[in-house]
Amino acid sequence: MSNPEPRIGVIALQGDFEAHLAVLAELGVEGIAVRLPQHLHTVDGIILPGGESTTIGKLMIEYGLDDVLQRKIQAGVPIWGTCAGLILLAKETDNALLGQPLLASMDIRVRRNAFGSQRESFETDVSVPVLGEAPFHALFIRGPVVEAVGPGVEVLATLDDGAIVAVRQGTLLGTAFHPEVAQIQGRRDTRFHHYFLRIVQSIKL
Ligand code: GLN
C-alpha cells in the first residue's frame, strides 16, 4: 500500500526552493530536494520554484530531469510552477530565449518579465477565491503574466487591470508570484501550499 502522507519533490537546481521546503516542513509534509531523476521516483507532487527559468531549464537538461518531469506530467502527477516554474510549464512563451528549454505542458501563453522596469518587483493583495475571502499578499519578482489561456484552464487570480497571475489546468497549477514567502497577519500564509496539497491528495485517494 502506498504511504498515505504525500511526499512533495521540490526541484532544487536554482532559485527559491528552500523557502518551499520550509513551508512544507511547517505543514508537516515531507519535502524532497530534487536534483537527480531518482529523487522523483516516489513523489506524489512536484514544485518548480521561482528563480531564473533559463538557468533552471538548462540545469534540468544537464541533470537529466527533463524527461522524467515530462513523464510525470503525462502520468498526471500534480505539478505547481511558481514564477520561473510557471514559465517552464507554459506551452507558449512570448519572449523565451532562443533554444530555452521548457516543459511546455500547460495550455497558456506567458510573457516573461511582464511588469516593466518600474514594477519589476512589487507586492500587492490579490483576491484568490479558491483560497477563501482574505486576499493573498502576492510578491512579484520580475514575474511573468499569463496572456492567454486555453479552454481547459481555470483562472484563479487576476490583478486589478485584468492581468492573469494564477491558473490551474487539471493537475497543473501556476502562479506568477511567490506564495512560498507570503505572509498573513505576521505569519506565513500557507493557503496556496494547502491548495496544492489538496490537489495532490485528490489524486492519491
Ligand atoms: N524573470 C524570471 C524568468 O524569466 C522569473 C523570475 C522569478 O522566478 N522570480 O525566469
PDB file of C-alpha atoms and ligand atoms in Angstrom:
ATOM      1  CA  MET A   1       0.000   0.000   0.000  1.00  0.00           C
ATOM      2  CA  SER A   2       1.215   3.473  -0.725  1.00  0.00           C
ATOM      3  CA  ASN A   3       2.174   5.873   2.026  1.00  0.00           C
ATOM      4  CA  PRO A   4      -0.893   7.983   2.940  1.00  0.00           C
ATOM      5  CA  GLU A   5       1.243  11.050   3.613  1.00  0.00           C
ATOM      6  CA  PRO A   6       2.099  12.883   0.397  1.00  0.00           C
ATOM      7  CA  ARG A   7       5.734  13.442  -0.481  1.00  0.00           C
ATOM      8  CA  ILE A   8       6.468  16.571  -2.437  1.00  0.00           C
ATOM      9  CA  GLY A   9       9.541  16.940  -4.615  1.00  0.00           C
ATOM     10  CA  VAL A  10      10.861  20.482  -4.915  1.00  0.00           C
ATOM     11  CA  ILE A  11      13.148  20.979  -7.910  1.00  0.00           C
ATOM     12  CA  ALA A  12      16.307  22.222  -6.215  1.00  0.00           C
ATOM     13  CA  LEU A  13      18.579  23.282  -9.084  1.00  0.00           C
ATOM     14  CA  GLN A  14      18.429  27.054  -8.651  1.00  0.00           C
ATOM     15  CA  GLY A  15      16.140  29.680  -7.175  1.00  0.00           C
ATOM     16  CA  ASP A  16      13.725  29.777  -4.280  1.00  0.00           C
ATOM     17  CA  PHE A  17      13.447  26.062  -3.465  1.00  0.00           C
ATOM     18  CA  GLU A  18      14.477  26.331   0.198  1.00  0.00           C
ATOM     19  CA  ALA A  19      11.530  28.584   1.035  1.00  0.00           C
ATOM     20  CA  HIS A  20       9.130  25.990  -0.442  1.00  0.00           C
ATOM     21  CA  LEU A  21      10.813  23.229   1.599  1.00  0.00           C
ATOM     22  CA  ALA A  22      10.436  25.395   4.718  1.00  0.00           C
ATOM     23  CA  VAL A  23       6.697  25.862   4.129  1.00  0.00           C
ATOM     24  CA  LEU A  24       6.253  22.109   3.601  1.00  0.00           C
ATOM     25  CA  ALA A  25       8.183  21.422   6.817  1.00  0.00           C
ATOM     26  CA  GLU A  26       5.939  23.848   8.698  1.00  0.00           C
ATOM     27  CA  LEU A  27       2.933  21.965   7.346  1.00  0.00           C
ATOM     28  CA  GLY A  28       4.426  18.648   8.456  1.00  0.00           C
ATOM     29  CA  VAL A  29       4.688  17.443   4.862  1.00  0.00           C
ATOM     30  CA  GLU A  30       7.763  15.611   3.618  1.00  0.00           C
ATOM     31  CA  GLY A  31       9.578  17.717   1.040  1.00  0.00           C
ATOM     32  CA  ILE A  32      12.384  16.282  -1.047  1.00  0.00           C
ATOM     33  CA  ALA A  33      15.047  18.483  -2.648  1.00  0.00           C
ATOM     34  CA  VAL A  34      15.166  17.108  -6.183  1.00  0.00           C
ATOM     35  CA  ARG A  35      18.432  17.272  -8.127  1.00  0.00           C
ATOM     36  CA  LEU A  36      18.548  13.881  -9.819  1.00  0.00           C
ATOM     37  CA  PRO A  37      15.941  11.774 -11.641  1.00  0.00           C
ATOM     38  CA  GLN A  38      15.867   9.120  -8.896  1.00  0.00           C
ATOM     39  CA  HIS A  39      14.725  11.744  -6.378  1.00  0.00           C
ATOM     40  CA  LEU A  40      11.447  11.898  -8.293  1.00  0.00           C
ATOM     41  CA  HIS A  41      10.654   8.189  -8.153  1.00  0.00           C
ATOM     42  CA  THR A  42       8.488   8.262  -5.058  1.00  0.00           C
ATOM     43  CA  VAL A  43       6.992  11.748  -5.077  1.00  0.00           C
ATOM     44  CA  ASP A  44       3.242  12.450  -5.234  1.00  0.00           C
ATOM     45  CA  GLY A  45       3.560  16.075  -6.331  1.00  0.00           C
ATOM     46  CA  ILE A  46       6.263  18.402  -7.648  1.00  0.00           C
ATOM     47  CA  ILE A  47       7.010  22.089  -7.132  1.00  0.00           C
ATOM     48  CA  LEU A  48       9.003  24.019  -9.737  1.00  0.00           C
ATOM     49  CA  PRO A  49      10.236  27.075  -7.858  1.00  0.00           C
ATOM     50  CA  GLY A  50      10.876  30.651  -8.901  1.00  0.00           C
ATOM     51  CA  GLY A  51      14.344  31.665  -9.954  1.00  0.00           C
ATOM     52  CA  GLU A  52      15.624  32.087 -13.469  1.00  0.00           C
ATOM     53  CA  SER A  53      13.754  29.954 -15.981  1.00  0.00           C
ATOM     54  CA  THR A  54      16.643  29.922 -18.466  1.00  0.00           C
ATOM     55  CA  THR A  55      19.053  28.623 -15.814  1.00  0.00           C
ATOM     56  CA  ILE A  56      16.617  26.112 -14.294  1.00  0.00           C
ATOM     57  CA  GLY A  57      15.786  24.844 -17.807  1.00  0.00           C
ATOM     58  CA  LYS A  58      19.459  24.341 -18.717  1.00  0.00           C
ATOM     59  CA  LEU A  59      20.211  22.582 -15.429  1.00  0.00           C
ATOM     60  CA  MET A  60      17.109  20.434 -15.841  1.00  0.00           C
ATOM     61  CA  ILE A  61      18.655  19.038 -19.015  1.00  0.00           C
ATOM     62  CA  GLU A  62      22.150  18.762 -17.559  1.00  0.00           C
ATOM     63  CA  TYR A  63      20.866  16.776 -14.574  1.00  0.00           C
ATOM     64  CA  GLY A  64      18.625  14.601 -16.748  1.00  0.00           C
ATOM     65  CA  LEU A  65      15.409  15.805 -15.118  1.00  0.00           C
ATOM     66  CA  ASP A  66      13.550  16.981 -18.231  1.00  0.00           C
ATOM     67  CA  ASP A  67      12.471  13.525 -19.484  1.00  0.00           C
ATOM     68  CA  VAL A  68      11.316  12.295 -16.111  1.00  0.00           C
ATOM     69  CA  LEU A  69       9.412  15.538 -15.499  1.00  0.00           C
ATOM     70  CA  GLN A  70       7.651  15.134 -18.849  1.00  0.00           C
ATOM     71  CA  ARG A  71       6.727  11.574 -17.910  1.00  0.00           C
ATOM     72  CA  LYS A  72       5.378  12.713 -14.544  1.00  0.00           C
ATOM     73  CA  ILE A  73       3.265  15.393 -16.237  1.00  0.00           C
ATOM     74  CA  GLN A  74       1.899  12.816 -18.701  1.00  0.00           C
ATOM     75  CA  ALA A  75       1.128  10.467 -15.810  1.00  0.00           C
ATOM     76  CA  GLY A  76      -0.940  13.195 -14.114  1.00  0.00           C
ATOM     77  CA  VAL A  77       1.364  13.852 -11.169  1.00  0.00           C
ATOM     78  CA  PRO A  78       0.392  17.303  -9.832  1.00  0.00           C
ATOM     79  CA  ILE A  79       2.962  19.978 -10.618  1.00  0.00           C
ATOM     80  CA  TRP A  80       2.967  23.551  -9.359  1.00  0.00           C
ATOM     81  CA  GLY A  81       5.149  26.151 -11.034  1.00  0.00           C
ATOM     82  CA  THR A  82       5.784  29.445  -9.257  1.00  0.00           C
ATOM     83  CA  CYS A  83       7.115  32.342 -11.318  1.00  0.00           C
ATOM     84  CA  ALA A  84      10.034  30.853 -13.331  1.00  0.00           C
ATOM     85  CA  GLY A  85       8.322  27.484 -12.739  1.00  0.00           C
ATOM     86  CA  LEU A  86       5.161  28.803 -14.396  1.00  0.00           C
ATOM     87  CA  ILE A  87       7.230  29.865 -17.416  1.00  0.00           C
ATOM     88  CA  LEU A  88       8.693  26.364 -17.644  1.00  0.00           C
ATOM     89  CA  LEU A  89       5.190  24.847 -17.591  1.00  0.00           C
ATOM     90  CA  ALA A  90       3.653  27.133 -20.240  1.00  0.00           C
ATOM     91  CA  LYS A  91       3.089  25.772 -23.746  1.00  0.00           C
ATOM     92  CA  GLU A  92       3.897  29.157 -25.246  1.00  0.00           C
ATOM     93  CA  THR A  93       6.218  31.905 -24.128  1.00  0.00           C
ATOM     94  CA  ASP A  94       6.243  35.224 -25.954  1.00  0.00           C
ATOM     95  CA  ASN A  95       9.801  36.047 -25.188  1.00  0.00           C
ATOM     96  CA  ALA A  96      11.640  32.851 -24.342  1.00  0.00           C
ATOM     97  CA  LEU A  97      15.312  32.968 -25.224  1.00  0.00           C
ATOM     98  CA  LEU A  98      16.172  31.121 -28.402  1.00  0.00           C
ATOM     99  CA  GLY A  99      16.507  27.430 -27.539  1.00  0.00           C
ATOM    100  CA  GLN A 100      15.454  27.974 -23.909  1.00  0.00           C
ATOM    101  CA  PRO A 101      14.491  24.521 -22.544  1.00  0.00           C
ATOM    102  CA  LEU A 102      10.845  24.418 -21.434  1.00  0.00           C
ATOM    103  CA  LEU A 103       8.420  21.724 -20.296  1.00  0.00           C
ATOM    104  CA  ALA A 104       5.690  23.309 -22.464  1.00  0.00           C
ATOM    105  CA  SER A 105       2.731  21.462 -20.953  1.00  0.00           C
ATOM    106  CA  MET A 106       0.092  23.910 -19.776  1.00  0.00           C
ATOM    107  CA  ASP A 107      -2.265  25.408 -22.301  1.00  0.00           C
ATOM    108  CA  ILE A 108      -1.304  29.026 -21.648  1.00  0.00           C
ATOM    109  CA  ARG A 109       0.827  31.744 -23.190  1.00  0.00           C
ATOM    110  CA  VAL A 110       3.060  33.715 -20.841  1.00  0.00           C
ATOM    111  CA  ARG A 111       5.217  36.796 -21.140  1.00  0.00           C
ATOM    112  CA  ARG A 112       8.422  36.740 -19.107  1.00  0.00           C
ATOM    113  CA  ASN A 113       9.407  39.814 -17.078  1.00  0.00           C
ATOM    114  CA  ALA A 114       5.997  41.255 -17.917  1.00  0.00           C
ATOM    115  CA  PHE A 115       5.977  44.118 -15.447  1.00  0.00           C
ATOM    116  CA  GLY A 116       8.160  46.891 -16.894  1.00  0.00           C
ATOM    117  CA  SER A 117      11.214  48.212 -15.094  1.00  0.00           C
ATOM    118  CA  GLN A 118       9.263  50.433 -12.668  1.00  0.00           C
ATOM    119  CA  ARG A 119       7.281  47.491 -11.367  1.00  0.00           C
ATOM    120  CA  GLU A 120       9.871  44.765 -11.856  1.00  0.00           C
ATOM    121  CA  SER A 121       9.280  43.758  -8.266  1.00  0.00           C
ATOM    122  CA  PHE A 122       6.235  44.722  -6.241  1.00  0.00           C
ATOM    123  CA  GLU A 123       3.755  43.353  -3.762  1.00  0.00           C
ATOM    124  CA  THR A 124       0.010  43.591  -3.853  1.00  0.00           C
ATOM    125  CA  ASP A 125      -3.081  41.977  -2.372  1.00  0.00           C
ATOM    126  CA  VAL A 126      -4.741  39.612  -4.814  1.00  0.00           C
ATOM    127  CA  SER A 127      -8.157  38.077  -4.496  1.00  0.00           C
ATOM    128  CA  VAL A 128      -7.928  34.299  -4.951  1.00  0.00           C
ATOM    129  CA  PRO A 129     -11.466  32.947  -4.467  1.00  0.00           C
ATOM    130  CA  VAL A 130     -10.365  29.286  -4.200  1.00  0.00           C
ATOM    131  CA  LEU A 131      -8.314  30.219  -1.106  1.00  0.00           C
ATOM    132  CA  GLY A 132     -11.177  31.924   0.715  1.00  0.00           C
ATOM    133  CA  GLU A 133     -12.111  35.535   1.343  1.00  0.00           C
ATOM    134  CA  ALA A 134      -8.921  37.008   2.757  1.00  0.00           C
ATOM    135  CA  PRO A 135      -6.773  38.418  -0.045  1.00  0.00           C
ATOM    136  CA  PHE A 136      -3.418  36.803  -0.747  1.00  0.00           C
ATOM    137  CA  HIS A 137      -0.422  39.098  -0.321  1.00  0.00           C
ATOM    138  CA  ALA A 138       1.453  38.394  -3.526  1.00  0.00           C
ATOM    139  CA  LEU A 139       5.106  39.220  -4.083  1.00  0.00           C
ATOM    140  CA  PHE A 140       6.146  39.615  -7.713  1.00  0.00           C
ATOM    141  CA  ILE A 141       9.859  39.413  -8.540  1.00  0.00           C
ATOM    142  CA  ARG A 142      10.402  40.027 -12.244  1.00  0.00           C
ATOM    143  CA  GLY A 143       7.343  37.850 -12.678  1.00  0.00           C
ATOM    144  CA  PRO A 144       5.585  36.699 -15.806  1.00  0.00           C
ATOM    145  CA  VAL A 145       1.975  37.331 -16.734  1.00  0.00           C
ATOM    146  CA  VAL A 146      -0.394  34.886 -18.388  1.00  0.00           C
ATOM    147  CA  GLU A 147      -1.521  36.479 -21.630  1.00  0.00           C
ATOM    148  CA  ALA A 148      -3.860  33.796 -22.944  1.00  0.00           C
ATOM    149  CA  VAL A 149      -5.434  30.619 -21.612  1.00  0.00           C
ATOM    150  CA  GLY A 150      -6.868  27.599 -23.428  1.00  0.00           C
ATOM    151  CA  PRO A 151     -10.400  26.301 -22.785  1.00  0.00           C
ATOM    152  CA  GLY A 152      -9.378  23.787 -20.103  1.00  0.00           C
ATOM    153  CA  VAL A 153      -7.612  26.375 -17.980  1.00  0.00           C
ATOM    154  CA  GLU A 154      -9.182  27.871 -14.882  1.00  0.00           C
ATOM    155  CA  VAL A 155      -8.133  31.428 -13.993  1.00  0.00           C
ATOM    156  CA  LEU A 156      -7.602  31.554 -10.214  1.00  0.00           C
ATOM    157  CA  ALA A 157      -6.499  35.169  -9.831  1.00  0.00           C
ATOM    158  CA  THR A 158      -6.150  38.394 -11.763  1.00  0.00           C
ATOM    159  CA  LEU A 159      -4.735  41.807 -10.864  1.00  0.00           C
ATOM    160  CA  ASP A 160      -6.989  44.887 -10.891  1.00  0.00           C
ATOM    161  CA  ASP A 161      -6.034  45.575 -14.503  1.00  0.00           C
ATOM    162  CA  GLY A 162      -7.158  42.083 -15.539  1.00  0.00           C
ATOM    163  CA  ALA A 163      -3.662  40.551 -15.812  1.00  0.00           C
ATOM    164  CA  ILE A 164      -3.908  36.808 -15.122  1.00  0.00           C
ATOM    165  CA  VAL A 165      -1.496  35.734 -12.382  1.00  0.00           C
ATOM    166  CA  ALA A 166      -2.699  32.309 -11.168  1.00  0.00           C
ATOM    167  CA  VAL A 167      -4.054  29.410 -13.233  1.00  0.00           C
ATOM    168  CA  ARG A 168      -4.904  25.746 -12.974  1.00  0.00           C
ATOM    169  CA  GLN A 169      -5.327  23.098 -15.636  1.00  0.00           C
ATOM    170  CA  GLY A 170      -6.276  19.809 -14.034  1.00  0.00           C
ATOM    171  CA  THR A 171      -3.224  18.692 -12.073  1.00  0.00           C
ATOM    172  CA  LEU A 172      -1.087  21.613 -13.235  1.00  0.00           C
ATOM    173  CA  LEU A 173      -1.019  24.766 -11.119  1.00  0.00           C
ATOM    174  CA  GLY A 174       0.789  28.015 -11.850  1.00  0.00           C
ATOM    175  CA  THR A 175       1.356  31.276 -10.005  1.00  0.00           C
ATOM    176  CA  ALA A 176       3.224  34.285 -11.369  1.00  0.00           C
ATOM    177  CA  PHE A 177       4.156  35.357  -7.824  1.00  0.00           C
ATOM    178  CA  HIS A 178       5.843  33.726  -4.815  1.00  0.00           C
ATOM    179  CA  PRO A 179       3.457  32.065  -2.303  1.00  0.00           C
ATOM    180  CA  GLU A 180       6.447  30.472  -0.535  1.00  0.00           C
ATOM    181  CA  VAL A 181       7.289  33.843   1.051  1.00  0.00           C
ATOM    182  CA  ALA A 182       3.750  35.192   1.533  1.00  0.00           C
ATOM    183  CA  GLN A 183       2.616  36.431   4.932  1.00  0.00           C
ATOM    184  CA  ILE A 184      -0.768  36.997   6.510  1.00  0.00           C
ATOM    185  CA  GLN A 185      -1.105  38.808   9.841  1.00  0.00           C
ATOM    186  CA  GLY A 186       2.607  38.415  10.546  1.00  0.00           C
ATOM    187  CA  ARG A 187       2.628  34.665   9.886  1.00  0.00           C
ATOM    188  CA  ARG A 188       3.384  32.568   6.835  1.00  0.00           C
ATOM    189  CA  ASP A 189       0.390  32.321   4.527  1.00  0.00           C
ATOM    190  CA  THR A 190       0.328  28.633   3.654  1.00  0.00           C
ATOM    191  CA  ARG A 191      -3.024  28.620   1.848  1.00  0.00           C
ATOM    192  CA  PHE A 192      -1.570  28.137  -1.640  1.00  0.00           C
ATOM    193  CA  HIS A 193       0.538  25.217  -0.452  1.00  0.00           C
ATOM    194  CA  HIS A 194      -2.568  23.729   1.177  1.00  0.00           C
ATOM    195  CA  TYR A 195      -4.461  24.163  -2.070  1.00  0.00           C
ATOM    196  CA  PHE A 196      -1.727  22.324  -3.994  1.00  0.00           C
ATOM    197  CA  LEU A 197      -1.626  19.577  -1.356  1.00  0.00           C
ATOM    198  CA  ARG A 198      -5.383  19.119  -1.761  1.00  0.00           C
ATOM    199  CA  ILE A 199      -4.852  18.552  -5.494  1.00  0.00           C
ATOM    200  CA  VAL A 200      -2.133  16.004  -4.639  1.00  0.00           C
ATOM    201  CA  GLN A 201      -4.355  14.247  -2.094  1.00  0.00           C
ATOM    202  CA  SER A 202      -7.278  14.078  -4.518  1.00  0.00           C
ATOM    203  CA  ILE A 203      -5.069  12.222  -6.997  1.00  0.00           C
ATOM    204  CA  LYS A 204      -3.690   9.885  -4.346  1.00  0.00           C
ATOM    205  CA  LEU A 205      -7.073   8.852  -2.943  1.00  0.00           C
TER     206      LEU A 205
HETATM  207  N1  GLN B   1      12.249  36.580 -14.677  1.00  0.00           N
HETATM  208  C1  GLN B   1      12.479  35.202 -14.329  1.00  0.00           C
HETATM  209  C2  GLN B   1      12.484  34.304 -15.561  1.00  0.00           C
HETATM  210  O1  GLN B   1      12.221  34.721 -16.627  1.00  0.00           O
HETATM  211  C3  GLN B   1      11.452  34.708 -13.345  1.00  0.00           C
HETATM  212  C4  GLN B   1      11.594  35.443 -12.028  1.00  0.00           C
HETATM  213  C5  GLN B   1      11.204  34.655 -10.830  1.00  0.00           C
HETATM  214  O2  GLN B   1      11.044  33.439 -10.854  1.00  0.00           O
HETATM  215  N2  GLN B   1      11.119  35.356  -9.721  1.00  0.00           N
HETATM  216  O3  GLN B   1      12.735  33.161 -15.440  1.00  0.00           O
END
